[in-house]
Short mmCIF file of C-alpha atoms in Angstrom, two decimals:
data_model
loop_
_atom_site.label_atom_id
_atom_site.label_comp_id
_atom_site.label_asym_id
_atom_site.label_seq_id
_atom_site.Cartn_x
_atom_site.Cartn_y
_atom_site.Cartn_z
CA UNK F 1 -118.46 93.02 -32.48
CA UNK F 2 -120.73 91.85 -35.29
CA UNK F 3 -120.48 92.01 -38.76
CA UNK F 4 -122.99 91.20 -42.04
CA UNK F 5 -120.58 89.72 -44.03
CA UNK F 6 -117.67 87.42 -44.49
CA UNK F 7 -115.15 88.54 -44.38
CA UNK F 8 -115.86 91.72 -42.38
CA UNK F 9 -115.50 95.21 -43.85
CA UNK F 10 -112.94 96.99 -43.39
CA UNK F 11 -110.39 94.03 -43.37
CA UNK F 12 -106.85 94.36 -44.71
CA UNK F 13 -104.40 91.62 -45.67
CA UNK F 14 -101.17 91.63 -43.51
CA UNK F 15 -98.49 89.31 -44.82
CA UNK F 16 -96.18 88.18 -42.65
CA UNK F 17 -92.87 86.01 -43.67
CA UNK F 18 -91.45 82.66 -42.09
CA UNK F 19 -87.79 82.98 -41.17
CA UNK F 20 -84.64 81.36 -38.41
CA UNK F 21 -81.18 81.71 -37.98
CA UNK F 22 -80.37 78.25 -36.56
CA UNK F 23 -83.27 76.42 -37.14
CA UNK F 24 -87.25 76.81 -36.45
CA UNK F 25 -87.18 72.85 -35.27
CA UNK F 26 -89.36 72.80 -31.58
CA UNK F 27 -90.54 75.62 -29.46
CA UNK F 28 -86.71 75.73 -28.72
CA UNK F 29 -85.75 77.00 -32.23
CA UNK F 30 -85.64 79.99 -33.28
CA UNK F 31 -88.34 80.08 -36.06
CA UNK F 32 -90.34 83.80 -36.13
CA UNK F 33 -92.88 85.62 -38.48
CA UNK F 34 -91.78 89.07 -39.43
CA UNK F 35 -93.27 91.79 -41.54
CA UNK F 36 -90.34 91.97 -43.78
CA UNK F 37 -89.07 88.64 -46.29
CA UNK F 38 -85.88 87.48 -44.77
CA UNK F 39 -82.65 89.22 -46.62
CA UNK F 40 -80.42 86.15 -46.14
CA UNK F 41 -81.38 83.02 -47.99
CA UNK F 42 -82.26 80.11 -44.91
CA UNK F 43 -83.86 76.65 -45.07
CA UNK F 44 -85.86 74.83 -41.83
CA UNK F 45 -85.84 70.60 -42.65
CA UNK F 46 -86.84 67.88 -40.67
CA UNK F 47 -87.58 64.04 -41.29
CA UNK F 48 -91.27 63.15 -42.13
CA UNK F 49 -91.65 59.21 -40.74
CA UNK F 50 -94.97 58.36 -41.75
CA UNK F 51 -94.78 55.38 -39.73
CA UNK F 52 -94.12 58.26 -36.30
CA UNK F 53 -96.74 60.84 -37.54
CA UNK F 54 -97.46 63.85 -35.48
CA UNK F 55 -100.48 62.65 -33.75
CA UNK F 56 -103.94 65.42 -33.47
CA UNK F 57 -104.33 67.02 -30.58
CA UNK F 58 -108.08 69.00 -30.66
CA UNK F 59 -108.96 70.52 -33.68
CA UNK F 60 -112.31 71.44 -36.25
CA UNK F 61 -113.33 67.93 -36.25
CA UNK F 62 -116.23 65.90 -35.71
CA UNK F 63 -118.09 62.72 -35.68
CA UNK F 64 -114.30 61.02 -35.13
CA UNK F 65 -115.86 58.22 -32.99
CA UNK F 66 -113.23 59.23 -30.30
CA UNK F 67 -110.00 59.29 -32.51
CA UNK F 68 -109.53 63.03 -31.58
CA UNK F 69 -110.80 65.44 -28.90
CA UNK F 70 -112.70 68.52 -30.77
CA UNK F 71 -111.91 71.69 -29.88
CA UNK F 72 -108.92 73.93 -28.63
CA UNK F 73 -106.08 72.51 -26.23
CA UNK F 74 -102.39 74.22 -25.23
CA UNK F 75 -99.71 72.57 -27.55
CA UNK F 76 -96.98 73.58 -26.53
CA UNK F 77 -95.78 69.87 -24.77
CA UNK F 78 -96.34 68.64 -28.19
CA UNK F 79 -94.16 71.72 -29.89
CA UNK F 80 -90.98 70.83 -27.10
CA UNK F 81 -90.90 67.23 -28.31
CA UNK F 82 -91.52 66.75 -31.53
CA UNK F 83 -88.70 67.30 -33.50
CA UNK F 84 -90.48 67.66 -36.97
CA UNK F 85 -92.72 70.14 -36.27
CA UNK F 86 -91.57 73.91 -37.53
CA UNK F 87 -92.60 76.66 -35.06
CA UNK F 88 -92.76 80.05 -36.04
CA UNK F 89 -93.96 83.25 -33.96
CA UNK F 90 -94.62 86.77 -34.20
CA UNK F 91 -93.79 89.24 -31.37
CA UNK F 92 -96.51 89.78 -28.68
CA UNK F 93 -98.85 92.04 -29.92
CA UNK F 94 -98.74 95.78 -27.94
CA UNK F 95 -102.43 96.82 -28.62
CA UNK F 96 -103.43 93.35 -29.84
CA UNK F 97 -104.95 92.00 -33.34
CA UNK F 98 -108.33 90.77 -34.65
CA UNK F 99 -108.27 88.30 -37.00
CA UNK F 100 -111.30 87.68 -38.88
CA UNK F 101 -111.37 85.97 -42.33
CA UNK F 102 -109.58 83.40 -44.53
CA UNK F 103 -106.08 82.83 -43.75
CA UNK F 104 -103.62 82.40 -46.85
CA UNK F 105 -100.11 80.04 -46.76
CA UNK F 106 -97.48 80.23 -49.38
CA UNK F 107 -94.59 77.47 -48.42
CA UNK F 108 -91.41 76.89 -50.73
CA UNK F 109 -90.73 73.71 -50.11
CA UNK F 110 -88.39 70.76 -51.19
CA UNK F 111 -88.13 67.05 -50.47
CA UNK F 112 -86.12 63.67 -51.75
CA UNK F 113 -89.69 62.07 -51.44
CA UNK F 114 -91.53 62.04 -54.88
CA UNK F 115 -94.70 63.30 -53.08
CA UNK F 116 -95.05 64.52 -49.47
CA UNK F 117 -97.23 66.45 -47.30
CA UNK F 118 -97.04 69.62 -45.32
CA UNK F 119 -99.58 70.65 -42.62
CA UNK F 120 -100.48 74.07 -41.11
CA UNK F 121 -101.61 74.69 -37.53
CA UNK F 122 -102.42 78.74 -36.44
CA UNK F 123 -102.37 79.31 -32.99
CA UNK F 124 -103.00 82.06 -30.34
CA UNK F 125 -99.78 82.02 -27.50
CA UNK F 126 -100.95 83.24 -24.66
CA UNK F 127 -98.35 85.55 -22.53
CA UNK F 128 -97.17 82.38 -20.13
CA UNK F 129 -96.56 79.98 -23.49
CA UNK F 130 -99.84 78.53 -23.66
CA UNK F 131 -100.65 78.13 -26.98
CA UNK F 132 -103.79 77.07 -28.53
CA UNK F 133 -104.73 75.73 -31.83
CA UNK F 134 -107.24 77.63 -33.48
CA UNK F 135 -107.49 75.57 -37.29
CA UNK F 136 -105.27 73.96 -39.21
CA UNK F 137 -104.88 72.40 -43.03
CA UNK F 138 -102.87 70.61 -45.05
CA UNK F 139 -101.62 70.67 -48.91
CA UNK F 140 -100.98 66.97 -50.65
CA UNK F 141 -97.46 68.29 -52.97
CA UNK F 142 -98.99 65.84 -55.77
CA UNK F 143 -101.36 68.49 -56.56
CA UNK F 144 -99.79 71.74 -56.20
CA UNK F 145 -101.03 72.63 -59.93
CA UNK F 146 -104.84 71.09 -59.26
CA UNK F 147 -106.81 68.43 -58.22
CA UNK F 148 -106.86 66.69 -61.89
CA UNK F 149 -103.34 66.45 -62.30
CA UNK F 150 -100.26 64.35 -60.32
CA UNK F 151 -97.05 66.30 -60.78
CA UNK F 152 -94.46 64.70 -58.74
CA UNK F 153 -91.63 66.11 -57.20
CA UNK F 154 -87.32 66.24 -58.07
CA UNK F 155 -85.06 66.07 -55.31
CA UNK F 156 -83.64 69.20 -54.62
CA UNK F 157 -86.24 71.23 -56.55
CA UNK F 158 -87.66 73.88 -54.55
CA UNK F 159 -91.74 74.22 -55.02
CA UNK F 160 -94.29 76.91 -54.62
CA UNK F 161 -96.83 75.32 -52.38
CA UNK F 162 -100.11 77.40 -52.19
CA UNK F 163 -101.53 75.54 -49.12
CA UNK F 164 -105.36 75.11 -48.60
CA UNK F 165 -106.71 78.09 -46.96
CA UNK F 166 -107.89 78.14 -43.39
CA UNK F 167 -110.05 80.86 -41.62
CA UNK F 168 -110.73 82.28 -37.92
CA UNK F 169 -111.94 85.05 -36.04
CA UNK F 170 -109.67 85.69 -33.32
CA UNK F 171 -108.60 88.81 -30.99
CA UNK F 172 -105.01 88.46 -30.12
CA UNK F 173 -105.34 90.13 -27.05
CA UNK F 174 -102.31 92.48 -25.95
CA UNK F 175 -99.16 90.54 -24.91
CA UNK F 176 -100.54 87.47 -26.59
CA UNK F 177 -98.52 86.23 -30.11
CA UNK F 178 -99.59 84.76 -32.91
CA UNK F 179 -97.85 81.48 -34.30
CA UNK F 180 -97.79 78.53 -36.79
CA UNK F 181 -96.80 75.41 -36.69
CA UNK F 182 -95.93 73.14 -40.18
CA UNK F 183 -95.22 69.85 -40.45
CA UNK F 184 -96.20 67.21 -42.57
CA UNK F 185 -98.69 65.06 -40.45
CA UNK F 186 -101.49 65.94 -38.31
CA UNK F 187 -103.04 62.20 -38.14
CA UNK F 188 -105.94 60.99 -37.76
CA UNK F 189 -106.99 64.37 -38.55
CA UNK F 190 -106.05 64.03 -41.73
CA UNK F 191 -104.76 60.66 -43.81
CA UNK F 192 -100.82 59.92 -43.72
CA UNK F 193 -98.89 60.41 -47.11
CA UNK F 194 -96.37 57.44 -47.33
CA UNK F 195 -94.03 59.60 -49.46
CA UNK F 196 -94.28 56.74 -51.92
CA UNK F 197 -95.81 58.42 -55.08
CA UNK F 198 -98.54 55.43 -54.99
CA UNK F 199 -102.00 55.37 -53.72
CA UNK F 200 -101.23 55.48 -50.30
CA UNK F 201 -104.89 53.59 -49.40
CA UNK F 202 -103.47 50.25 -50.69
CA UNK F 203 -100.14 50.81 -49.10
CA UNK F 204 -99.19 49.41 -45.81
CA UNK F 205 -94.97 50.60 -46.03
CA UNK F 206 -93.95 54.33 -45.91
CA UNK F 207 -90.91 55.92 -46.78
CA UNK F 208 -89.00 59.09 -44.65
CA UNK F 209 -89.77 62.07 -46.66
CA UNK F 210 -86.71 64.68 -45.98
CA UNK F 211 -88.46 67.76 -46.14
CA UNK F 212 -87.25 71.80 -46.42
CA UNK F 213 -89.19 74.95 -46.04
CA UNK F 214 -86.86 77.43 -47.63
CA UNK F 215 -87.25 81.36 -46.33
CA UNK F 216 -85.60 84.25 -48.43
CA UNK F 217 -86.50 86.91 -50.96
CA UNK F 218 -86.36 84.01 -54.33
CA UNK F 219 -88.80 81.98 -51.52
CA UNK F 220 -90.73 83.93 -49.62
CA UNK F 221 -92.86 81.30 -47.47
CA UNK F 222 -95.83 83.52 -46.02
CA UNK F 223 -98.84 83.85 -44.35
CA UNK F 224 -101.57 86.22 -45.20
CA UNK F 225 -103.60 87.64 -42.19
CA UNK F 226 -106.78 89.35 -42.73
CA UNK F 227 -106.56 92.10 -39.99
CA UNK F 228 -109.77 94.13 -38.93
CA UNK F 229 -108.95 97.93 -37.91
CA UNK F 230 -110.30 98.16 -34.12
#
């Protein structure tokens, strides 16, 4: 199909809500996106080593002089093995889903870091568990509240973290599911936070950020699909 404008007519925002029982850590967690904000109050961490970062794999890059492949590859190898990496999944889709616009994240997050990072990745899982990266983004906690201001974070403070929007066009064909990952590297796609509070670019030491993404009705950590009526 074709369309004039961006986003298409005709699309509606679907918002769909991060939740686990026993942990979204790995494609062997438990981590799903439902259509409903989780009644019982939950919490996903993992340990951010900036020093170990979740290294790209494809993406909407170029001109990287070789540092990263362009394009879309299946993740799933890297979603079994890396422990800090949150996956979260829909159910396969029974008459499937376009997806055509700019994708909105809400995370409520916390950390004993004074600043962190936390990364996005939206992917299309195909019905045998491939599943392939179709953009991704990232949100420096520093500037939650705008690019001219530093606010730095408590520990144990939970944050509303509106996360850099991304945008696709995608059919989710039938039997295929729709899934995020979030982290807090995606390097050398983007720069490494240290977790330091400092500059980072005349830094050469990180610090382990421990960092939460908190699911409930007080938190509701989303994503916001624009979905095209077939």
């Amino acid at each position: 199909s074709t369309s004039s404008a961006w986003p298409p007519a005709g699309v509606e925002i679907r918002t769909l809500y991060l939740d686990a029982s026993n942990g979204a850590n790995t494609l062997a967690g438990d981590g799903v996106l439902t259509a409903e904000a989780p009644a019982e109050a939950g919490s996903d961490a993992f340990a951010y080593d900036p020093m170990d970062p979740v290294m790209s794999y494809g993406g909407n890059v170029c001109c990287t002089g070789g540092a990263i492949d362009a394009g879309s590859f299946d993740q799933a190898a890297i979603e079994e093995s890396r422990e800090d990496i949150l996956v979260y999944t829909t159910e396969p889709f029974e008459d499937g889903l376009n997806v055509s616009g700019t994708i909105g994240v809400t995370l409520y997050v916390s950390s004993d870091a004074r600043d962190t990072d936390f990364t996005v990745k939206l992917l299309d899982v195909h019905p045998d568990g491939r599943a392939y990266n179709l953009d991704e983004t990232i949100q420096r906690v520093r500037y939650r509240e705008g690019y001219d201001r530093q606010v730095f974070m408590e520990p144990g403070e939970v944050y509303e973290l509106v996360v850099s929007p991304m945008s696709t066009s995608n059919w989710f064909a039938p039997g295929h599911r729709l899934r995020i990952e979030v982290s807090s590297s995606n390097f050398p796609r983007f720069t490494r936070n240290l977790n330091t509070g400092g500059n980072n670019y005349d830094e050469t030491e990180g610090v382990v950020a421990n960092n939460r993404v908190h699911h409930s009705v007080e938190y509701p950590s989303q994503i916001r699909l624009p979905v095209l009526a077939r």
